[in-house]
């Protein structure tokens, strides 16, 4: 007998209604046709831009992010039936503009997704075909920005990425955490600005910085500003346009989404956290940016893809680790490096020539152990799995250090010292345990201590209240619980209900100390989806403090009445998806007891790499964790056509 979980239908009412609508418009006697239409709709709602008929025919249910039982309930000959679909015309065929579905070789699309992909492919090809003017003094400028090549025991890919980016108006710089993507782009911008000034001293380059989330955009701006201050004086510059979300850059909101194209008037546009850029956002960006605008994308191709449909960066960075650089590209790069680059030779596409992977991690916290785990998880082969299992068994298990319930301020100093055990396990059978309470109080010790001071100390003046609120926000943000799922005993919803009680806060409603995350953009309050604030007392009343634009004041916060916040949720814990674009000193990564289609290598890798200094695992069943690491999600899409020669 099937249990409730197993009997859950694969298709939503929307999926079924979509298929029924097509059937009513043009009836079909083949039952498989409605199943195919429902499946295309289902996959679109789960991030795929199309249905890969080869994956369907081969039975690769994991790559399609389907549950095994649900996949086995589908008709065996489903893939074959796509050839006779009355609602799909072949891609590019005459008269196909009215068909709701498009069959492009072995990929079955919703028409809007196929058309978006075709526009993206054409735009990128057009940009790559443009001839850029040569940069004067390129080698000398690179030497001043990066130093002599002899200092490095391997090729300086940050330096080479800058050189590559000068050749065309479309560049992708990818790499894992700590590989220096923003440092590279800060120097690249210095190179571009300096070169423009050599041509015309009064020339001002219009630069836009953007990212999919407000937090990622702010971090991009802060990182670039910090990097610029370390440059030689004559390379330093100021970006007048503050970093914004991609939606704000493109002026997309719930009212005009998918309608008018917003034309952008910039010379250079930098997009960070590009792995989070969906198909529709990329389509809007390329449609809005002039053909002569220089586009630079930064991101980690191995992270989770966007919440919306598309795996744009992953498909654009196909085989980036191999380089696949042509003889012309290698000749140009070899003139700038003393290292042998022949290992990166190949016959790659025009896009491959403009894609650079940064390979060296500069993150030294924890002795590089977190980076080692991330690399092994990312590889995910039998050898790496065996090594991870061995390391898992050797991990230190977190235990109470005998502290009293009173939080000590000096515990925060522990985070400032190198941790001998940057990765550990918290072995618990359920989240609501005494050991969990002790672990949370230890991990949030500084935040809880500041909250206690705020309760016991007399009222502060306005400036002191701002300083304290910023301190509390920063202290809370040092540590974050990340969950793989929303529901269940190890999901975000349950854990966010349990933690307030474990920490001694009220269990519901607004209270001093409650952290909240904005779940929907609010232009009136200038809040974006993903912004985090903390409810505090100000002048005897509850207000929610959000970090303000750091350009105004290092200690500035914005105070908002709780009654004005109608789209927020508590955020002691957040999903791994929501954590993208963020970094924390310490992360507690929770893996549920049961397998789920969302548990993939990409999710585990993304959660782990949010941590800079320390990771604590909660995995009641380690078999579920390692099965997730073995499961690679391959979102279906056709942007790989850009790699065809």
Coordinates of C-alpha atoms in Angstrom, one line a residue:
X1 CA 0.0 0.0 0.0
X2 CA 1.3 3.5 -0.9
X3 CA 1.7 5.9 2.0
X4 CA 0.5 9.5 1.7
X5 CA 3.9 10.8 0.5
X6 CA 4.1 8.1 -2.2
X7 CA 0.5 8.7 -3.4
X8 CA 1.0 12.5 -3.9
X9 CA 0.2 13.2 -7.6
X10 CA 3.0 14.4 -9.8
X11 CA 1.0 17.1 -11.6
X12 CA -0.6 20.1 -10.0
X13 CA -4.0 21.3 -11.0
X14 CA -2.4 24.0 -13.1
X15 CA -0.4 21.4 -15.0
X16 CA -3.5 19.4 -15.7
X17 CA -5.5 22.5 -16.6
X18 CA -2.8 23.6 -19.1
X19 CA -2.9 20.2 -20.8
X20 CA -6.7 20.2 -20.9
X21 CA -6.7 23.7 -22.4
X22 CA -4.5 22.5 -25.3
X23 CA -6.8 19.5 -25.7
X24 CA -9.8 21.7 -26.0
X25 CA -8.1 24.0 -28.5
X26 CA -7.0 21.1 -30.8
X27 CA -8.2 17.7 -29.6
X28 CA -5.9 14.7 -29.7
X29 CA -6.8 11.0 -29.5
X30 CA -3.4 10.1 -28.1
X31 CA -3.5 10.1 -24.2
X32 CA 0.2 10.5 -23.9
X33 CA 0.0 14.0 -25.5
X34 CA -1.8 15.4 -22.4
X35 CA 0.7 13.7 -20.2
X36 CA 3.6 15.4 -22.1
X37 CA 2.0 18.8 -21.9
X38 CA 1.4 18.4 -18.1
X39 CA 5.1 17.2 -17.7
X40 CA 6.4 20.2 -19.6
X41 CA 4.4 22.5 -17.3
X42 CA 5.5 20.6 -14.2
X43 CA 9.2 20.8 -15.2
X44 CA 8.9 24.5 -16.0
X45 CA 7.5 25.2 -12.5
X46 CA 10.5 23.3 -11.1
X47 CA 13.2 25.2 -13.0
X48 CA 13.6 23.5 -16.3
X49 CA 13.1 25.5 -19.4
X50 CA 12.1 22.4 -21.4
X51 CA 11.6 18.6 -21.3
X52 CA 14.7 16.7 -22.5
X53 CA 13.2 13.7 -24.3
X54 CA 16.6 11.9 -24.1
X55 CA 16.6 12.0 -20.3
X56 CA 12.9 10.9 -20.3
X57 CA 13.6 8.0 -22.6
X58 CA 16.7 6.9 -20.7
X59 CA 14.8 6.9 -17.4
X60 CA 17.0 9.4 -15.7
X61 CA 14.5 10.6 -13.1
X62 CA 17.1 12.1 -10.8
X63 CA 18.4 14.5 -13.5
X64 CA 14.8 15.6 -14.1
X65 CA 14.4 16.2 -10.3
X66 CA 11.5 13.8 -10.2
X67 CA 10.7 11.3 -7.4
X68 CA 11.4 7.7 -8.6
X69 CA 7.8 6.5 -7.9
X70 CA 6.3 9.5 -9.8
X71 CA 8.6 8.9 -12.7
X72 CA 7.7 5.2 -12.9
X73 CA 4.0 6.1 -13.0
X74 CA 4.5 7.8 -16.4
X75 CA 3.8 5.9 -19.6
X76 CA 6.8 4.0 -20.9
X77 CA 6.6 5.2 -24.5
X78 CA 6.0 8.9 -23.5
X79 CA 9.1 10.3 -25.2
X80 CA 8.2 8.7 -28.6
X81 CA 4.8 10.4 -28.5
X82 CA 6.4 13.9 -28.7
X83 CA 6.9 13.4 -32.4
X84 CA 3.2 13.5 -33.0
X85 CA 2.2 16.3 -30.7
X86 CA -0.4 18.4 -32.4
X87 CA 0.4 21.4 -30.2
X88 CA 4.1 21.6 -31.0
X89 CA 5.9 22.7 -34.2
X90 CA 9.5 22.1 -34.8
X91 CA 11.8 25.0 -33.8
X92 CA 12.2 27.5 -36.6
X93 CA 9.6 25.9 -38.9
X94 CA 7.5 28.2 -41.0
X95 CA 4.1 29.0 -39.4
X96 CA 5.2 27.8 -36.0
X97 CA 4.7 31.1 -34.3
X98 CA 1.2 30.2 -33.1
X99 CA 2.0 26.8 -31.6
X100 CA 2.0 26.8 -27.8
X101 CA 4.8 24.2 -27.6
X102 CA 8.0 23.9 -29.7
X103 CA 9.9 20.7 -30.4
X104 CA 13.6 21.6 -31.1
X105 CA 15.4 18.4 -31.9
X106 CA 15.0 16.4 -28.6
X107 CA 13.9 19.3 -26.4
X108 CA 10.2 20.1 -25.9
X109 CA 9.5 23.7 -24.8
X110 CA 6.8 26.1 -23.8
X111 CA 7.0 28.5 -26.7
X112 CA 7.9 31.5 -24.5
X113 CA 11.0 29.7 -23.2
X114 CA 12.1 28.6 -26.6
X115 CA 11.8 32.1 -28.0
X116 CA 13.7 33.5 -24.9
X117 CA 16.5 31.1 -25.5
X118 CA 16.7 31.9 -29.2
X119 CA 17.0 35.7 -28.4
X120 CA 19.7 35.0 -25.8
X121 CA 21.7 32.8 -28.2
X122 CA 21.4 35.4 -31.0
X123 CA 22.4 38.3 -28.7
X124 CA 25.4 36.6 -27.3
X125 CA 26.6 35.5 -30.7
X126 CA 26.2 39.1 -32.0
X127 CA 28.1 40.5 -29.1
X128 CA 31.0 38.0 -29.5
X129 CA 31.3 38.8 -33.2
X130 CA 32.0 42.5 -32.5
X131 CA 35.6 43.6 -32.9
X132 CA 36.9 45.6 -29.9
X133 CA 39.7 48.2 -30.2
X134 CA 43.1 47.2 -28.8
X135 CA 44.0 48.3 -25.3
X136 CA 47.1 50.4 -25.1
X137 CA 49.8 49.4 -22.6
X138 CA 47.8 46.3 -21.6
X139 CA 50.8 44.2 -20.4
X140 CA 52.2 47.1 -18.4
X141 CA 48.9 47.9 -16.7
X142 CA 48.3 44.3 -15.8
X143 CA 51.8 44.1 -14.3
X144 CA 51.0 47.1 -12.1
X145 CA 47.6 45.8 -11.1
X146 CA 48.7 42.2 -10.4
X147 CA 52.4 42.2 -10.0
X148 CA 55.0 40.1 -11.6
X149 CA 54.0 36.6 -12.8
X150 CA 57.1 35.1 -11.2
X151 CA 55.5 35.5 -7.8
X152 CA 52.9 32.8 -8.5
X153 CA 53.5 29.1 -8.7
X154 CA 50.8 28.8 -11.3
X155 CA 49.1 30.9 -13.9
X156 CA 47.4 34.0 -12.4
X157 CA 43.9 33.5 -13.8
X158 CA 42.7 36.7 -12.2
X159 CA 45.2 38.6 -14.4
X160 CA 44.3 36.4 -17.4
X161 CA 40.6 37.0 -16.9
X162 CA 41.1 40.7 -17.2
X163 CA 43.1 40.2 -20.4
X164 CA 40.4 38.1 -21.8
X165 CA 37.7 40.6 -20.9
X166 CA 39.4 43.3 -22.9
X167 CA 39.0 41.3 -26.1
X168 CA 35.2 41.2 -26.4
X169 CA 32.1 42.9 -25.0
X170 CA 30.8 39.7 -23.3
X171 CA 32.8 37.9 -20.6
X172 CA 32.1 35.3 -17.9
X173 CA 34.3 34.9 -14.9
X174 CA 33.4 31.9 -12.9
X175 CA 35.0 30.2 -9.8
X176 CA 34.2 28.9 -6.4
X177 CA 34.1 30.9 -3.1
X178 CA 37.2 32.8 -2.2
X179 CA 38.7 32.6 -5.7
X180 CA 38.6 36.4 -6.1
X181 CA 35.9 37.1 -8.6
X182 CA 35.0 40.6 -7.2
X183 CA 38.7 41.5 -6.7
X184 CA 39.3 40.5 -10.4
X185 CA 36.4 42.7 -11.6
X186 CA 37.5 45.6 -9.5
X187 CA 40.9 45.5 -11.2
X188 CA 39.2 45.0 -14.6
X189 CA 37.1 48.1 -14.1
X190 CA 40.3 50.0 -13.2
X191 CA 41.9 48.7 -16.4
X192 CA 38.8 49.8 -18.5
X193 CA 38.7 53.3 -16.9
X194 CA 42.4 53.9 -17.2
X195 CA 42.4 52.9 -20.8
X196 CA 39.5 55.2 -21.6
X197 CA 41.2 58.1 -19.9
X198 CA 44.3 57.5 -22.0
X199 CA 42.1 58.0 -25.1
X200 CA 40.2 61.0 -23.6
X201 CA 41.1 62.4 -20.2
X202 CA 37.5 63.7 -19.8
X203 CA 35.9 60.4 -20.7
X204 CA 33.6 59.0 -18.0
X205 CA 32.6 55.3 -18.2
X206 CA 29.0 54.7 -17.1
X207 CA 29.1 51.6 -14.9
X208 CA 26.2 49.6 -13.4
X209 CA 26.7 47.0 -10.7
X210 CA 23.8 44.5 -10.2
X211 CA 23.0 41.2 -8.6
X212 CA 19.8 39.1 -8.3
X213 CA 19.3 40.0 -4.6
X214 CA 19.7 43.2 -2.6
X215 CA 22.2 41.5 -0.2
X216 CA 24.3 40.2 -3.1
X217 CA 24.3 43.7 -4.8
X218 CA 25.3 45.4 -1.6
X219 CA 28.1 42.9 -1.0
X220 CA 29.3 43.3 -4.6
X221 CA 29.6 47.1 -4.1
X222 CA 31.3 46.8 -0.7
X223 CA 33.8 44.2 -2.1
X224 CA 34.7 46.3 -5.1
X225 CA 35.1 49.5 -3.0
X226 CA 37.4 47.6 -0.6
X227 CA 39.5 46.3 -3.5
X228 CA 39.7 49.7 -5.2
X229 CA 41.2 51.2 -2.0
X230 CA 44.1 48.8 -2.3
X231 CA 45.0 49.7 -5.9
X232 CA 47.8 52.0 -6.9
X233 CA 46.7 55.6 -6.6
X234 CA 46.5 56.2 -10.4
X235 CA 44.2 53.2 -10.8
X236 CA 41.7 54.1 -8.1
X237 CA 38.2 55.2 -9.2
X238 CA 34.7 55.8 -7.9
X239 CA 31.5 54.2 -9.2
X240 CA 28.7 56.8 -9.0
X241 CA 25.9 54.4 -9.5
X242 CA 25.2 52.4 -6.4
X243 CA 24.7 48.6 -6.8
X244 CA 21.1 47.5 -7.3
X245 CA 19.1 44.4 -7.9
X246 CA 18.7 43.2 -11.4
X247 CA 15.0 43.8 -11.2
X248 CA 15.6 47.4 -10.2
X249 CA 18.2 47.8 -12.9
X250 CA 15.7 46.6 -15.5
X251 CA 12.8 48.3 -13.8
X252 CA 10.9 45.0 -13.6
X253 CA 8.1 44.7 -11.1
X254 CA 4.9 42.6 -10.7
X255 CA 3.0 45.0 -12.9
X256 CA 5.2 45.1 -15.9
X257 CA 7.0 41.8 -15.8
X258 CA 7.4 40.3 -19.3
X259 CA 6.2 43.4 -21.0
X260 CA 8.2 46.4 -22.1
X261 CA 12.0 46.2 -22.5
X262 CA 13.9 48.8 -20.4
X263 CA 16.8 50.1 -22.4
X264 CA 20.0 50.6 -20.4
X265 CA 22.4 53.5 -21.0
X266 CA 25.7 52.1 -19.6
X267 CA 29.1 51.4 -21.0
X268 CA 29.8 48.5 -18.6
X269 CA 27.4 46.3 -16.7
X270 CA 28.7 43.9 -14.1
X271 CA 26.3 41.1 -12.9
X272 CA 27.4 39.2 -9.7
X273 CA 25.9 35.9 -8.5
X274 CA 25.1 35.1 -12.1
X275 CA 24.1 31.5 -11.2
X276 CA 20.9 33.0 -9.8
X277 CA 20.0 34.7 -13.1
X278 CA 16.9 33.0 -14.6
X279 CA 16.2 32.6 -18.3
X280 CA 13.7 35.4 -18.3
X281 CA 16.0 37.8 -16.5
X282 CA 18.9 37.1 -18.9
X283 CA 16.5 37.7 -21.8
X284 CA 15.5 41.0 -20.4
X285 CA 19.0 42.1 -19.6
X286 CA 20.4 41.2 -23.1
X287 CA 17.3 42.8 -24.7
X288 CA 17.8 46.0 -22.7
X289 CA 21.6 46.4 -22.9
X290 CA 22.8 48.1 -26.1
X291 CA 25.0 45.9 -28.4
X292 CA 28.0 48.1 -27.6
X293 CA 27.6 47.7 -23.8
X294 CA 30.4 45.6 -22.2
X295 CA 28.7 42.8 -20.1
X296 CA 30.7 41.0 -17.4
X297 CA 29.1 38.1 -15.5
X298 CA 30.5 36.8 -12.2
X299 CA 29.3 33.6 -10.5
X300 CA 29.9 30.1 -9.3
X301 CA 28.7 27.7 -12.0
X302 CA 28.4 24.8 -9.5
X303 CA 25.9 26.6 -7.2
X304 CA 22.2 26.1 -7.3
X305 CA 20.6 27.7 -10.3
X306 CA 17.9 30.3 -10.1
X307 CA 14.6 29.7 -8.3
X308 CA 12.8 30.6 -11.6
X309 CA 13.3 28.5 -14.7
X310 CA 16.7 28.2 -16.3
X311 CA 20.3 27.2 -15.5
X312 CA 21.8 30.0 -17.6
X313 CA 25.3 30.2 -16.1
X314 CA 25.7 26.5 -15.9
X315 CA 24.9 26.1 -19.5
X316 CA 27.0 29.0 -20.6
X317 CA 30.0 27.7 -18.6
X318 CA 29.9 24.2 -20.1
X319 CA 33.4 22.7 -19.8
X320 CA 34.9 25.9 -18.4
X321 CA 37.2 23.9 -16.2
X322 CA 39.0 22.6 -19.3
X323 CA 39.6 26.0 -20.8
X324 CA 39.3 24.8 -24.4
X325 CA 41.2 27.9 -25.6
X326 CA 42.1 28.2 -29.3
X327 CA 45.7 28.7 -30.5
X328 CA 45.0 32.4 -31.0
X329 CA 43.6 32.8 -27.4
X330 CA 46.5 30.9 -25.9
X331 CA 49.0 32.9 -27.9
X332 CA 47.6 36.2 -26.5
X333 CA 47.5 34.9 -23.0
X334 CA 51.0 33.3 -23.1
X335 CA 52.4 36.7 -23.9
X336 CA 51.1 37.8 -20.5
X337 CA 52.2 34.8 -18.5
X338 CA 55.5 33.0 -17.8
X339 CA 53.6 29.8 -17.1
X340 CA 52.8 27.0 -19.5
X341 CA 49.1 27.3 -20.6
X342 CA 49.1 24.4 -23.1
X343 CA 47.1 22.3 -20.7
X344 CA 44.1 24.5 -21.4
X345 CA 44.2 24.2 -25.2
X346 CA 41.2 23.0 -27.1
X347 CA 38.9 23.9 -29.9
X348 CA 36.3 25.7 -27.9
X349 CA 33.5 28.0 -29.2
X350 CA 33.7 31.8 -29.3
X351 CA 31.9 31.8 -25.9
X352 CA 34.6 29.5 -24.5
X353 CA 37.3 32.0 -25.4
X354 CA 35.5 34.6 -23.3
X355 CA 35.0 32.3 -20.3
X356 CA 37.6 32.2 -17.5
X357 CA 37.5 30.0 -14.4
X358 CA 39.4 31.2 -11.4
X359 CA 40.9 28.1 -9.8
X360 CA 42.9 29.2 -6.7
X361 CA 41.0 29.8 -3.4
X362 CA 42.4 32.6 -1.3
X363 CA 40.2 31.8 1.6
X364 CA 42.5 30.6 4.4
X365 CA 40.0 30.4 7.3
X366 CA 39.8 26.9 8.8
X367 CA 43.0 25.9 7.0
X368 CA 41.1 25.6 3.8
X369 CA 39.2 22.6 5.1
X370 CA 35.8 23.9 4.0
X371 CA 37.1 24.5 0.5
X372 CA 38.5 20.9 0.4
X373 CA 35.1 19.5 1.4
X374 CA 33.4 21.7 -1.3
X375 CA 35.7 20.5 -4.0
X376 CA 35.1 16.8 -3.1
X377 CA 31.3 17.4 -2.9
X378 CA 31.4 19.1 -6.2
X379 CA 33.4 16.3 -7.9
X380 CA 31.0 13.7 -6.3
X381 CA 32.7 10.7 -7.8
X382 CA 33.1 7.3 -6.0
X383 CA 36.6 8.2 -4.9
X384 CA 35.5 11.5 -3.4
X385 CA 32.4 10.0 -1.8
X386 CA 34.6 7.4 0.0
X387 CA 37.0 10.1 1.2
X388 CA 34.1 12.2 2.5
X389 CA 32.6 9.2 4.3
X390 CA 36.0 8.6 6.0
X391 CA 36.2 12.3 7.0
X392 CA 32.6 12.2 8.2
X393 CA 33.4 9.5 10.6
X394 CA 36.4 11.4 11.9
X395 CA 34.5 14.7 12.5
X396 CA 34.4 16.1 16.0
X397 CA 30.9 15.8 17.4
X398 CA 29.7 19.0 19.1
X399 CA 29.1 18.6 22.8
X400 CA 28.2 21.1 25.5
X401 CA 31.3 22.9 26.8
X402 CA 29.8 23.1 30.3
X403 CA 28.8 26.8 30.1
X404 CA 25.9 28.1 32.1
X405 CA 22.8 29.4 30.5
X406 CA 24.1 33.0 31.0
X407 CA 25.8 33.9 27.7
X408 CA 29.3 35.2 28.1
X409 CA 30.5 38.0 25.8
X410 CA 34.0 36.6 25.5
X411 CA 32.7 33.5 23.6
X412 CA 32.6 35.7 20.5
X413 CA 36.4 35.9 20.7
X414 CA 36.4 32.2 19.8
X415 CA 35.2 33.0 16.3
X416 CA 38.2 35.4 15.8
X417 CA 40.7 32.6 16.4
X418 CA 41.6 29.8 13.9
X419 CA 39.3 26.9 14.6
X420 CA 41.0 23.5 14.9
X421 CA 37.7 21.9 13.9
X422 CA 36.2 24.1 11.1
X423 CA 33.7 21.3 10.3
X424 CA 31.8 19.4 13.0
X425 CA 28.6 17.4 13.5
X426 CA 25.8 17.9 15.9
X427 CA 24.3 14.5 16.5
X428 CA 20.6 14.8 17.5
X429 CA 17.5 12.7 16.9
X430 CA 15.1 15.6 16.8
X431 CA 15.7 19.4 16.6
X432 CA 13.9 20.2 19.9
X433 CA 16.6 18.9 22.3
X434 CA 18.6 20.3 25.2
X435 CA 21.8 19.8 23.2
X436 CA 20.3 21.9 20.4
X437 CA 19.5 24.7 22.9
X438 CA 23.0 24.7 24.1
X439 CA 24.4 24.7 20.6
X440 CA 22.2 27.7 19.5
X441 CA 23.1 29.7 22.6
X442 CA 26.8 29.1 22.0
X443 CA 26.6 29.9 18.3
X444 CA 24.6 33.1 18.8
X445 CA 26.4 34.1 22.0
X446 CA 27.3 37.6 20.9
X447 CA 23.9 38.4 19.5
X448 CA 22.1 37.1 22.7
X449 CA 24.5 39.0 24.9
X450 CA 23.8 42.3 23.1
X451 CA 20.1 41.6 23.4
X452 CA 20.5 41.1 27.1
X453 CA 22.4 44.4 27.4
X454 CA 19.7 46.2 25.4
X455 CA 17.1 44.9 27.8
X456 CA 19.0 45.8 31.0
X457 CA 20.6 49.1 30.1
X458 CA 18.8 52.5 30.3
X459 CA 17.6 54.1 27.0
X460 CA 20.2 55.4 24.6
X461 CA 20.3 58.5 22.6
X462 CA 19.5 58.4 18.8
X463 CA 23.0 57.8 17.6
X464 CA 23.8 55.1 20.2
X465 CA 20.6 53.3 19.3
X466 CA 21.7 53.2 15.7
X467 CA 25.1 51.9 16.7
X468 CA 23.7 49.2 19.0
X469 CA 21.1 48.1 16.3
X470 CA 23.9 47.7 13.8
X471 CA 26.0 45.7 16.2
X472 CA 23.0 43.4 16.9
X473 CA 22.4 43.0 13.1
X474 CA 26.1 42.1 12.6
X475 CA 26.2 39.8 15.5
X476 CA 23.1 37.9 14.4
X477 CA 24.5 37.6 10.9
X478 CA 27.7 35.8 12.0
X479 CA 25.7 32.5 12.3
X480 CA 22.9 31.1 10.2
X481 CA 20.9 27.9 10.1
X482 CA 20.3 26.6 6.6
X483 CA 17.7 24.0 5.8
X484 CA 17.3 21.9 2.6
X485 CA 13.5 21.9 2.8
X486 CA 10.7 24.0 4.1
X487 CA 8.3 21.4 5.5
X488 CA 8.7 18.6 8.0
X489 CA 10.6 18.1 11.3
X490 CA 13.9 19.4 9.7
X491 CA 12.3 22.1 7.6
X492 CA 12.5 25.9 7.9
X493 CA 8.9 26.3 9.0
X494 CA 9.1 24.0 12.0
X495 CA 12.6 25.1 13.1
X496 CA 11.7 28.8 13.0
X497 CA 8.8 27.9 15.4
X498 CA 11.1 26.0 17.8
X499 CA 14.1 28.3 18.1
X500 CA 12.4 31.3 19.8
X501 CA 11.4 29.1 22.7
X502 CA 14.8 27.5 22.9
X503 CA 16.4 31.0 23.1
X504 CA 13.9 32.4 25.6
X505 CA 12.0 34.6 23.2
X506 CA 8.2 34.8 22.6
X507 CA 6.9 32.0 20.5
X508 CA 4.9 34.2 18.1
X509 CA 4.1 37.8 17.2
X510 CA 6.5 40.7 17.3
X511 CA 9.1 40.8 20.1
X512 CA 12.5 42.4 20.6
X513 CA 15.1 40.2 19.1
X514 CA 12.9 38.6 16.3
X515 CA 14.9 38.4 13.0
X516 CA 12.8 38.6 9.9
X517 CA 13.3 38.2 6.2
X518 CA 11.4 40.2 3.6
X519 CA 9.7 37.8 1.2
X520 CA 8.5 40.2 -1.4
X521 CA 9.9 43.4 -2.9
X522 CA 8.4 46.6 -1.4
X523 CA 9.5 49.6 -3.5
X524 CA 7.6 52.0 -1.1
X525 CA 9.8 50.9 1.8
X526 CA 12.8 50.3 -0.4
X527 CA 13.0 46.7 0.8
X528 CA 13.9 43.8 -1.4
X529 CA 13.1 40.1 -1.2
X530 CA 15.8 38.6 1.0
X531 CA 16.5 41.7 3.1
X532 CA 17.0 40.7 6.8
X533 CA 16.1 43.0 9.8
X534 CA 15.7 42.6 13.6
X535 CA 12.9 43.8 15.7
X536 CA 14.2 46.0 18.6
X537 CA 13.0 48.5 21.1
X538 CA 13.5 52.1 20.0
X539 CA 12.2 54.9 22.3
X540 CA 10.1 52.4 24.2
X541 CA 8.4 51.0 21.0
X542 CA 9.1 48.1 18.8
X543 CA 10.7 48.9 15.5
X544 CA 12.4 46.7 12.9
X545 CA 16.0 47.7 12.1
X546 CA 17.3 47.1 8.6
X547 CA 20.8 47.8 7.4
X548 CA 20.9 51.1 5.5
X549 CA 23.0 52.1 2.5
X550 CA 26.5 51.8 3.9
X551 CA 27.5 54.9 1.8
X552 CA 25.7 57.1 4.3
X553 CA 27.2 55.8 7.6
X554 CA 29.0 52.7 8.7
X555 CA 26.6 52.4 11.6
X556 CA 23.4 53.5 9.8
X557 CA 20.2 51.5 10.1
X558 CA 16.6 52.1 8.9
X559 CA 13.8 51.8 11.4
X560 CA 10.4 50.5 10.1
X561 CA 7.2 50.0 12.0
X562 CA 6.2 46.2 12.2
X563 CA 2.7 47.1 11.1
X564 CA 4.1 48.2 7.8
X565 CA 5.7 44.9 7.1
X566 CA 3.1 42.6 5.6
X567 CA 5.5 40.2 3.7
X568 CA 8.1 39.0 6.2
X569 CA 8.8 35.7 8.0
X570 CA 11.1 34.8 11.0
X571 CA 14.5 33.9 9.8
X572 CA 16.4 32.1 12.6
X573 CA 16.6 29.5 9.8
X574 CA 16.4 30.0 6.1
X575 CA 16.4 27.6 3.1
X576 CA 19.7 27.1 1.2
X577 CA 18.0 28.7 -1.8
X578 CA 17.3 31.9 0.2
X579 CA 21.0 32.0 1.4
X580 CA 22.4 32.4 -2.1
X581 CA 24.3 35.6 -2.4
X582 CA 25.1 35.6 1.3
X583 CA 28.1 34.7 3.4
X584 CA 28.2 33.9 7.1
X585 CA 31.1 33.2 9.5
X586 CA 29.4 30.0 10.7
X587 CA 26.7 27.9 9.2
X588 CA 24.6 25.0 10.5
X589 CA 23.5 22.9 7.6
X590 CA 20.5 20.7 8.2
X591 CA 19.8 17.6 6.0
X592 CA 16.4 15.9 6.5
X593 CA 15.9 12.2 7.3
X594 CA 14.1 11.4 4.1
X595 CA 15.2 11.7 0.5
X596 CA 13.7 14.4 -1.6
X597 CA 14.0 15.6 -5.2
X598 CA 15.5 18.9 -3.9
X599 CA 18.4 17.1 -2.2
X600 CA 21.2 17.4 -4.8
X601 CA 24.9 17.9 -5.0
X602 CA 24.3 21.6 -6.0
X603 CA 22.2 22.2 -2.9
X604 CA 24.8 20.6 -0.5
X605 CA 27.6 22.5 -2.2
X606 CA 25.8 25.8 -2.1
X607 CA 24.9 25.5 1.6
X608 CA 28.4 24.4 2.6
X609 CA 30.0 27.3 0.8
X610 CA 27.9 30.0 2.5
X611 CA 30.3 29.5 5.5
X612 CA 33.6 31.3 5.7
X613 CA 35.0 29.9 9.0
X614 CA 32.9 27.0 10.4
X615 CA 30.3 24.5 9.4
X616 CA 28.2 22.3 11.7
X617 CA 26.3 19.5 10.1
X618 CA 23.0 18.1 11.3
X619 CA 22.3 14.9 9.3
X620 CA 20.2 12.4 11.2
X621 CA 20.8 9.8 8.4
X622 CA 24.2 10.2 6.8
X623 CA 23.0 7.9 3.9
X624 CA 20.6 10.7 2.9
X625 CA 23.4 13.2 2.8
X626 CA 25.7 11.0 0.6
X627 CA 22.9 10.1 -1.7
X628 CA 22.3 13.8 -2.2
X629 CA 26.0 14.3 -3.0
X630 CA 25.7 11.6 -5.7
X631 CA 22.7 13.3 -7.3
X632 CA 23.6 15.9 -9.8
X633 CA 20.7 18.1 -11.1
X634 CA 20.9 18.9 -14.7
X635 CA 18.3 21.4 -15.7
X636 CA 17.2 21.0 -19.2
X637 CA 17.8 23.8 -21.7
X638 CA 19.2 24.6 -25.1
X639 CA 21.8 27.3 -24.4
X640 CA 24.5 24.7 -24.9
X641 CA 23.9 25.5 -28.6
X642 CA 26.3 28.4 -28.0
X643 CA 29.1 25.9 -27.7
X644 CA 28.5 24.4 -31.1
X645 CA 31.2 25.3 -33.7

